[in-house]
Amino acid sequence: MPHVIVKLWPKPEAQKRALADAITQAVMQQFGYGNDAVSVSFEEIAPADWTEKVYKPDILNGAGTLYKKPGYGLS
C-alpha cells in the first residue's frame, strides 16, 4: 500500500493531478500494485520556507531515505 508524499512549491491543481496520475502509474508498473493500493499527496511549501522545511531535514539530513539528490542523474 504505497503512499507517496511530494513536497513542492505551490503549483496549479491540474499539474498536481497529472503528476499524481503519473506517479500512480509508475508505482503500479514498478511494484505491481493495483490502482486501489496507491495514494499520492502533495505538501506545498512556500519558496521562502524550502530550505528550513525541506532541504535541511529531508535532503541534507535524509541520506538514509533519499534516492535522488537535486542536480544529479536519475539513477
mmCIF file of N, CA, C and O in Angstrom:
data_model
loop_
_atom_site.group_PDB
_atom_site.id
_atom_site.type_symbol
_atom_site.label_atom_id
_atom_site.label_comp_id
_atom_site.label_asym_id
_atom_site.label_seq_id
_atom_site.Cartn_x
_atom_site.Cartn_y
_atom_site.Cartn_z
ATOM 1 N N MET A 1 0.832 -1.179 0.000
ATOM 2 C CA MET A 1 0.000 0.000 0.000
ATOM 3 C C MET A 1 0.881 1.248 0.000
ATOM 4 O O MET A 1 1.014 1.919 1.000
ATOM 5 N N PRO A 2 1.519 1.574 -1.101
ATOM 6 C CA PRO A 2 2.398 2.735 -1.138
ATOM 7 C C PRO A 2 1.626 4.050 -1.029
ATOM 8 O O PRO A 2 0.584 4.220 -1.658
ATOM 9 N N HIS A 3 2.179 4.926 -0.226
ATOM 10 C CA HIS A 3 1.692 6.303 -0.148
ATOM 11 C C HIS A 3 2.876 7.196 -0.460
ATOM 12 O O HIS A 3 3.903 7.136 0.227
ATOM 13 N N VAL A 4 2.766 7.993 -1.500
ATOM 14 C CA VAL A 4 3.846 8.862 -1.946
ATOM 15 C C VAL A 4 3.515 10.294 -1.551
ATOM 16 O O VAL A 4 2.424 10.782 -1.848
ATOM 17 N N ILE A 5 4.468 10.954 -0.893
ATOM 18 C CA ILE A 5 4.301 12.350 -0.499
ATOM 19 C C ILE A 5 5.253 13.185 -1.343
ATOM 20 O O ILE A 5 6.454 12.925 -1.365
ATOM 21 N N VAL A 6 4.717 14.176 -2.033
ATOM 22 C CA VAL A 6 5.512 15.072 -2.858
ATOM 23 C C VAL A 6 5.501 16.445 -2.200
ATOM 24 O O VAL A 6 4.435 17.022 -1.976
ATOM 25 N N LYS A 7 6.685 16.956 -1.904
ATOM 26 C CA LYS A 7 6.810 18.309 -1.362
ATOM 27 C C LYS A 7 7.276 19.201 -2.506
ATOM 28 O O LYS A 7 8.242 18.864 -3.202
ATOM 29 N N LEU A 8 6.580 20.295 -2.708
ATOM 30 C CA LEU A 8 6.877 21.151 -3.844
ATOM 31 C C LEU A 8 6.399 22.572 -3.584
ATOM 32 O O LEU A 8 5.617 22.814 -2.671
ATOM 33 N N TRP A 9 6.918 23.483 -4.401
ATOM 34 C CA TRP A 9 6.396 24.843 -4.358
ATOM 35 C C TRP A 9 4.962 24.801 -4.868
ATOM 36 O O TRP A 9 4.590 23.890 -5.618
ATOM 37 N N PRO A 10 4.135 25.763 -4.504
ATOM 38 C CA PRO A 10 2.737 25.767 -4.967
ATOM 39 C C PRO A 10 2.636 25.679 -6.495
ATOM 40 O O PRO A 10 3.373 26.354 -7.218
ATOM 41 N N LYS A 11 1.741 24.803 -6.941
ATOM 42 C CA LYS A 11 1.502 24.575 -8.365
ATOM 43 C C LYS A 11 0.009 24.482 -8.608
ATOM 44 O O LYS A 11 -0.770 24.177 -7.703
ATOM 45 N N PRO A 12 -0.440 24.695 -9.859
ATOM 46 C CA PRO A 12 -1.862 24.580 -10.177
ATOM 47 C C PRO A 12 -2.380 23.150 -9.963
ATOM 48 O O PRO A 12 -1.642 22.172 -10.104
ATOM 49 N N GLU A 13 -3.670 23.054 -9.647
ATOM 50 C CA GLU A 13 -4.305 21.757 -9.391
ATOM 51 C C GLU A 13 -4.148 20.793 -10.569
ATOM 52 O O GLU A 13 -3.905 19.606 -10.369
ATOM 53 N N ALA A 14 -4.288 21.295 -11.783
ATOM 54 C CA ALA A 14 -4.179 20.422 -12.960
ATOM 55 C C ALA A 14 -2.806 19.770 -13.043
ATOM 56 O O ALA A 14 -2.694 18.589 -13.393
ATOM 57 N N GLN A 15 -1.766 20.496 -12.723
ATOM 58 C CA GLN A 15 -0.417 19.932 -12.750
ATOM 59 C C GLN A 15 -0.241 18.888 -11.652
ATOM 60 O O GLN A 15 0.374 17.839 -11.873
ATOM 61 N N LYS A 16 -0.794 19.156 -10.477
ATOM 62 C CA LYS A 16 -0.686 18.185 -9.386
ATOM 63 C C LYS A 16 -1.461 16.913 -9.711
ATOM 64 O O LYS A 16 -0.986 15.803 -9.454
ATOM 65 N N ARG A 17 -2.631 17.050 -10.302
ATOM 66 C CA ARG A 17 -3.412 15.863 -10.683
ATOM 67 C C ARG A 17 -2.671 15.037 -11.734
ATOM 68 O O ARG A 17 -2.631 13.806 -11.667
ATOM 69 N N ALA A 18 -2.071 15.708 -12.714
ATOM 70 C CA ALA A 18 -1.321 15.000 -13.755
ATOM 71 C C ALA A 18 -0.112 14.281 -13.148
ATOM 72 O O ALA A 18 0.185 13.132 -13.516
ATOM 73 N N LEU A 19 0.572 14.925 -12.233
ATOM 74 C CA LEU A 19 1.718 14.294 -11.591
ATOM 75 C C LEU A 19 1.268 13.124 -10.722
ATOM 76 O O LEU A 19 1.903 12.060 -10.716
ATOM 77 N N ALA A 20 0.176 13.274 -10.001
ATOM 78 C CA ALA A 20 -0.355 12.175 -9.182
ATOM 79 C C ALA A 20 -0.688 10.973 -10.059
ATOM 80 O O ALA A 20 -0.388 9.823 -9.690
ATOM 81 N N ASP A 21 -1.268 11.206 -11.221
ATOM 82 C CA ASP A 21 -1.573 10.118 -12.152
ATOM 83 C C ASP A 21 -0.287 9.442 -12.641
ATOM 84 O O ASP A 21 -0.207 8.210 -12.703
ATOM 85 N N ALA A 22 0.731 10.243 -12.983
ATOM 86 C CA ALA A 22 1.997 9.687 -13.472
ATOM 87 C C ALA A 22 2.706 8.891 -12.379
ATOM 88 O O ALA A 22 3.244 7.806 -12.643
ATOM 89 N N ILE A 23 2.695 9.396 -11.162
ATOM 90 C CA ILE A 23 3.309 8.674 -10.043
ATOM 91 C C ILE A 23 2.575 7.365 -9.803
ATOM 92 O O ILE A 23 3.187 6.312 -9.608
ATOM 93 N N THR A 24 1.245 7.421 -9.817
ATOM 94 C CA THR A 24 0.447 6.211 -9.607
ATOM 95 C C THR A 24 0.778 5.161 -10.655
ATOM 96 O O THR A 24 0.986 3.984 -10.330
ATOM 97 N N GLN A 25 0.846 5.564 -11.913
ATOM 98 C CA GLN A 25 1.164 4.626 -12.993
ATOM 99 C C GLN A 25 2.563 4.033 -12.797
ATOM 100 O O GLN A 25 2.759 2.826 -12.994
ATOM 101 N N ALA A 26 3.527 4.859 -12.405
ATOM 102 C CA ALA A 26 4.895 4.373 -12.203
ATOM 103 C C ALA A 26 4.963 3.375 -11.053
ATOM 104 O O ALA A 26 5.626 2.334 -11.160
ATOM 105 N N VAL A 27 4.280 3.655 -9.966
ATOM 106 C CA VAL A 27 4.270 2.739 -8.822
ATOM 107 C C VAL A 27 3.612 1.423 -9.212
ATOM 108 O O VAL A 27 4.105 0.338 -8.893
ATOM 109 N N MET A 28 2.504 1.506 -9.920
ATOM 110 C CA MET A 28 1.814 0.288 -10.358
ATOM 111 C C MET A 28 2.722 -0.549 -11.262
ATOM 112 O O MET A 28 2.805 -1.767 -11.100
ATOM 113 N N GLN A 29 3.399 0.094 -12.189
ATOM 114 C CA GLN A 29 4.259 -0.610 -13.131
ATOM 115 C C GLN A 29 5.474 -1.218 -12.429
ATOM 116 O O GLN A 29 5.818 -2.372 -12.665
ATOM 117 N N GLN A 30 6.128 -0.462 -11.567
ATOM 118 C CA GLN A 30 7.356 -0.931 -10.929
ATOM 119 C C GLN A 30 7.125 -1.987 -9.863
ATOM 120 O O GLN A 30 7.932 -2.897 -9.689
ATOM 121 N N PHE A 31 6.032 -1.864 -9.106
ATOM 122 C CA PHE A 31 5.834 -2.731 -7.956
ATOM 123 C C PHE A 31 4.654 -3.693 -8.078
ATOM 124 O O PHE A 31 4.436 -4.515 -7.200
ATOM 125 N N GLY A 32 3.882 -3.555 -9.140
ATOM 126 C CA GLY A 32 2.796 -4.488 -9.376
ATOM 127 C C GLY A 32 1.555 -4.261 -8.521
ATOM 128 O O GLY A 32 0.723 -5.146 -8.415
ATOM 129 N N TYR A 33 1.425 -3.101 -7.918
ATOM 130 C CA TYR A 33 0.221 -2.784 -7.149
ATOM 131 C C TYR A 33 -0.906 -2.376 -8.080
ATOM 132 O O TYR A 33 -0.672 -1.858 -9.170
ATOM 133 N N GLY A 34 -2.140 -2.564 -7.628
ATOM 134 C CA GLY A 34 -3.293 -2.070 -8.362
ATOM 135 C C GLY A 34 -3.538 -0.608 -8.033
ATOM 136 O O GLY A 34 -3.026 -0.074 -7.038
ATOM 137 N N ASN A 35 -4.333 0.038 -8.863
ATOM 138 C CA ASN A 35 -4.662 1.449 -8.678
ATOM 139 C C ASN A 35 -5.258 1.725 -7.295
ATOM 140 O O ASN A 35 -4.999 2.773 -6.699
ATOM 141 N N ASP A 36 -6.011 0.777 -6.772
ATOM 142 C CA ASP A 36 -6.675 0.976 -5.481
ATOM 143 C C ASP A 36 -5.708 0.939 -4.300
ATOM 144 O O ASP A 36 -6.072 1.303 -3.189
ATOM 145 N N ALA A 37 -4.460 0.527 -4.524
ATOM 146 C CA ALA A 37 -3.490 0.425 -3.431
ATOM 147 C C ALA A 37 -2.583 1.643 -3.319
ATOM 148 O O ALA A 37 -1.881 1.794 -2.323
ATOM 149 N N VAL A 38 -2.588 2.505 -4.314
ATOM 150 C CA VAL A 38 -1.641 3.626 -4.362
ATOM 151 C C VAL A 38 -2.332 4.925 -3.983
ATOM 152 O O VAL A 38 -3.425 5.222 -4.470
ATOM 153 N N SER A 39 -1.669 5.700 -3.117
ATOM 154 C CA SER A 39 -2.174 7.047 -2.800
ATOM 155 C C SER A 39 -1.025 8.040 -2.932
ATOM 156 O O SER A 39 0.142 7.700 -2.740
ATOM 157 N N VAL A 40 -1.383 9.270 -3.289
ATOM 158 C CA VAL A 40 -0.397 10.329 -3.511
ATOM 159 C C VAL A 40 -0.916 11.595 -2.847
ATOM 160 O O VAL A 40 -2.090 11.948 -3.015
ATOM 161 N N SER A 41 -0.046 12.260 -2.093
ATOM 162 C CA SER A 41 -0.430 13.553 -1.521
ATOM 163 C C SER A 41 0.650 14.587 -1.831
ATOM 164 O O SER A 41 1.791 14.241 -2.139
ATOM 165 N N PHE A 42 0.250 15.844 -1.754
ATOM 166 C CA PHE A 42 1.168 16.952 -2.008
ATOM 167 C C PHE A 42 1.230 17.857 -0.800
ATOM 168 O O PHE A 42 0.199 18.154 -0.200
ATOM 169 N N GLU A 43 2.434 18.258 -0.446
ATOM 170 C CA GLU A 43 2.641 19.261 0.591
ATOM 171 C C GLU A 43 3.271 20.467 -0.084
ATOM 172 O O GLU A 43 4.425 20.414 -0.507
ATOM 173 N N GLU A 44 2.493 21.525 -0.219
ATOM 174 C CA GLU A 44 3.023 22.725 -0.854
ATOM 175 C C GLU A 44 3.789 23.539 0.179
ATOM 176 O O GLU A 44 3.282 23.839 1.261
ATOM 177 N N ILE A 45 5.015 23.880 -0.172
ATOM 178 C CA ILE A 45 5.905 24.622 0.700
ATOM 179 C C ILE A 45 6.260 25.931 0.001
ATOM 180 O O ILE A 45 6.687 25.925 -1.158
ATOM 181 N N ALA A 46 6.111 27.041 0.690
ATOM 182 C CA ALA A 46 6.468 28.341 0.114
ATOM 183 C C ALA A 46 7.967 28.367 -0.183
ATOM 184 O O ALA A 46 8.769 27.821 0.592
ATOM 185 N N PRO A 47 8.365 28.986 -1.294
ATOM 186 C CA PRO A 47 9.793 29.046 -1.626
ATOM 187 C C PRO A 47 10.660 29.584 -0.483
ATOM 188 O O PRO A 47 11.754 29.079 -0.257
ATOM 189 N N ALA A 48 10.152 30.562 0.244
ATOM 190 C CA ALA A 48 10.924 31.143 1.347
ATOM 191 C C ALA A 48 11.155 30.143 2.482
ATOM 192 O O ALA A 48 12.089 30.290 3.268
ATOM 193 N N ASP A 49 10.319 29.115 2.584
ATOM 194 C CA ASP A 49 10.425 28.119 3.648
ATOM 195 C C ASP A 49 11.133 26.841 3.209
ATOM 196 O O ASP A 49 11.336 25.938 4.014
ATOM 197 N N TRP A 50 11.485 26.731 1.930
ATOM 198 C CA TRP A 50 12.008 25.487 1.380
ATOM 199 C C TRP A 50 13.253 24.981 2.109
ATOM 200 O O TRP A 50 13.349 23.800 2.448
ATOM 201 N N THR A 51 14.210 25.848 2.344
ATOM 202 C CA THR A 51 15.468 25.419 2.968
ATOM 203 C C THR A 51 15.236 24.812 4.342
ATOM 204 O O THR A 51 15.737 23.727 4.646
ATOM 205 N N GLU A 52 14.456 25.494 5.166
ATOM 206 C CA GLU A 52 14.239 25.020 6.536
ATOM 207 C C GLU A 52 13.282 23.837 6.622
ATOM 208 O O GLU A 52 13.473 22.945 7.446
ATOM 209 N N LYS A 53 12.255 23.828 5.790
ATOM 210 C CA LYS A 53 11.227 22.790 5.903
ATOM 211 C C LYS A 53 11.477 21.549 5.052
ATOM 212 O O LYS A 53 10.908 20.499 5.322
ATOM 213 N N VAL A 54 12.317 21.686 4.014
ATOM 214 C CA VAL A 54 12.537 20.540 3.127
ATOM 215 C C VAL A 54 14.025 20.243 2.932
ATOM 216 O O VAL A 54 14.474 19.133 3.196
ATOM 217 N N TYR A 55 14.783 21.226 2.461
ATOM 218 C CA TYR A 55 16.173 20.948 2.104
ATOM 219 C C TYR A 55 16.984 20.412 3.283
ATOM 220 O O TYR A 55 17.605 19.355 3.183
ATOM 221 N N LYS A 56 16.974 21.129 4.382
ATOM 222 C CA LYS A 56 17.786 20.682 5.525
ATOM 223 C C LYS A 56 17.312 19.351 6.112
ATOM 224 O O LYS A 56 18.108 18.422 6.253
ATOM 225 N N PRO A 57 16.017 19.207 6.452
ATOM 226 C CA PRO A 57 15.622 17.950 7.095
ATOM 227 C C PRO A 57 15.521 16.750 6.150
ATOM 228 O O PRO A 57 15.872 15.631 6.525
ATOM 229 N N ASP A 58 15.063 16.957 4.921
ATOM 230 C CA ASP A 58 14.781 15.820 4.045
ATOM 231 C C ASP A 58 15.883 15.506 3.044
ATOM 232 O O ASP A 58 16.035 14.347 2.640
ATOM 233 N N ILE A 59 16.618 16.517 2.611
ATOM 234 C CA ILE A 59 17.641 16.304 1.590
ATOM 235 C C ILE A 59 19.033 16.248 2.223
ATOM 236 O O ILE A 59 19.746 15.259 2.089
ATOM 237 N N LEU A 60 19.397 17.279 2.940
ATOM 238 C CA LEU A 60 20.713 17.340 3.562
ATOM 239 C C LEU A 60 20.881 16.251 4.622
ATOM 240 O O LEU A 60 21.906 15.580 4.675
ATOM 241 N N ASN A 61 19.863 16.046 5.442
ATOM 242 C CA ASN A 61 19.946 15.065 6.529
ATOM 243 C C ASN A 61 19.168 13.787 6.238
ATOM 244 O O ASN A 61 18.959 12.981 7.139
ATOM 245 N N GLY A 62 18.739 13.590 5.011
ATOM 246 C CA GLY A 62 17.923 12.426 4.667
ATOM 247 C C GLY A 62 18.675 11.362 3.902
ATOM 248 O O GLY A 62 18.091 10.653 3.087
ATOM 249 N N ALA A 63 19.955 11.226 4.169
ATOM 250 C CA ALA A 63 20.789 10.300 3.398
ATOM 251 C C ALA A 63 20.262 8.867 3.397
ATOM 252 O O ALA A 63 20.397 8.161 2.412
ATOM 253 N N GLY A 64 19.641 8.430 4.473
ATOM 254 C CA GLY A 64 19.161 7.061 4.546
ATOM 255 C C GLY A 64 17.931 6.779 3.708
ATOM 256 O O GLY A 64 17.658 5.632 3.363
ATOM 257 N N THR A 65 17.173 7.818 3.361
ATOM 258 C CA THR A 65 15.935 7.614 2.618
ATOM 259 C C THR A 65 15.913 8.334 1.267
ATOM 260 O O THR A 65 14.984 8.150 0.494
ATOM 261 N N LEU A 66 16.921 9.129 0.973
ATOM 262 C CA LEU A 66 16.964 9.927 -0.256
ATOM 263 C C LEU A 66 17.497 9.079 -1.407
ATOM 264 O O LEU A 66 18.619 8.579 -1.350
ATOM 265 N N TYR A 67 16.723 8.894 -2.454
ATOM 266 C CA TYR A 67 17.132 8.084 -3.600
ATOM 267 C C TYR A 67 17.538 8.906 -4.802
ATOM 268 O O TYR A 67 18.121 8.373 -5.744
ATOM 269 N N LYS A 68 17.237 10.174 -4.817
ATOM 270 C CA LYS A 68 17.610 11.054 -5.930
ATOM 271 C C LYS A 68 17.926 12.412 -5.352
ATOM 272 O O LYS A 68 17.077 13.048 -4.744
ATOM 273 N N LYS A 69 19.182 12.844 -5.480
ATOM 274 C CA LYS A 69 19.603 14.142 -4.983
ATOM 275 C C LYS A 69 19.372 15.210 -6.053
ATOM 276 O O LYS A 69 19.453 14.928 -7.240
ATOM 277 N N PRO A 70 19.111 16.450 -5.640
ATOM 278 C CA PRO A 70 18.964 17.519 -6.627
ATOM 279 C C PRO A 70 20.268 17.705 -7.407
ATOM 280 O O PRO A 70 21.352 17.633 -6.834
ATOM 281 N N GLY A 71 20.131 17.919 -8.709
ATOM 282 C CA GLY A 71 21.293 18.196 -9.528
ATOM 283 C C GLY A 71 22.058 16.969 -10.001
ATOM 284 O O GLY A 71 23.048 17.087 -10.682
ATOM 285 N N TYR A 72 21.604 15.788 -9.635
ATOM 286 C CA TYR A 72 22.282 14.563 -10.032
ATOM 287 C C TYR A 72 21.403 13.773 -10.988
ATOM 288 O O TYR A 72 20.212 14.044 -11.103
ATOM 289 N N GLY A 73 21.962 12.778 -11.622
ATOM 290 C CA GLY A 73 21.224 11.954 -12.570
ATOM 291 C C GLY A 73 20.082 11.199 -11.918
ATOM 292 O O GLY A 73 19.932 11.192 -10.695
ATOM 293 N N LEU A 74 19.284 10.563 -12.717
ATOM 294 C CA LEU A 74 18.104 9.847 -12.241
ATOM 295 C C LEU A 74 18.436 8.541 -11.548
ATOM 296 O O LEU A 74 17.618 7.985 -10.848
ATOM 297 N N SER A 75 19.611 7.993 -11.749
ATOM 298 C CA SER A 75 19.929 6.707 -11.121
ATOM 299 C C SER A 75 20.765 6.894 -9.882
ATOM 300 O O SER A 75 21.550 7.746 -9.764
#
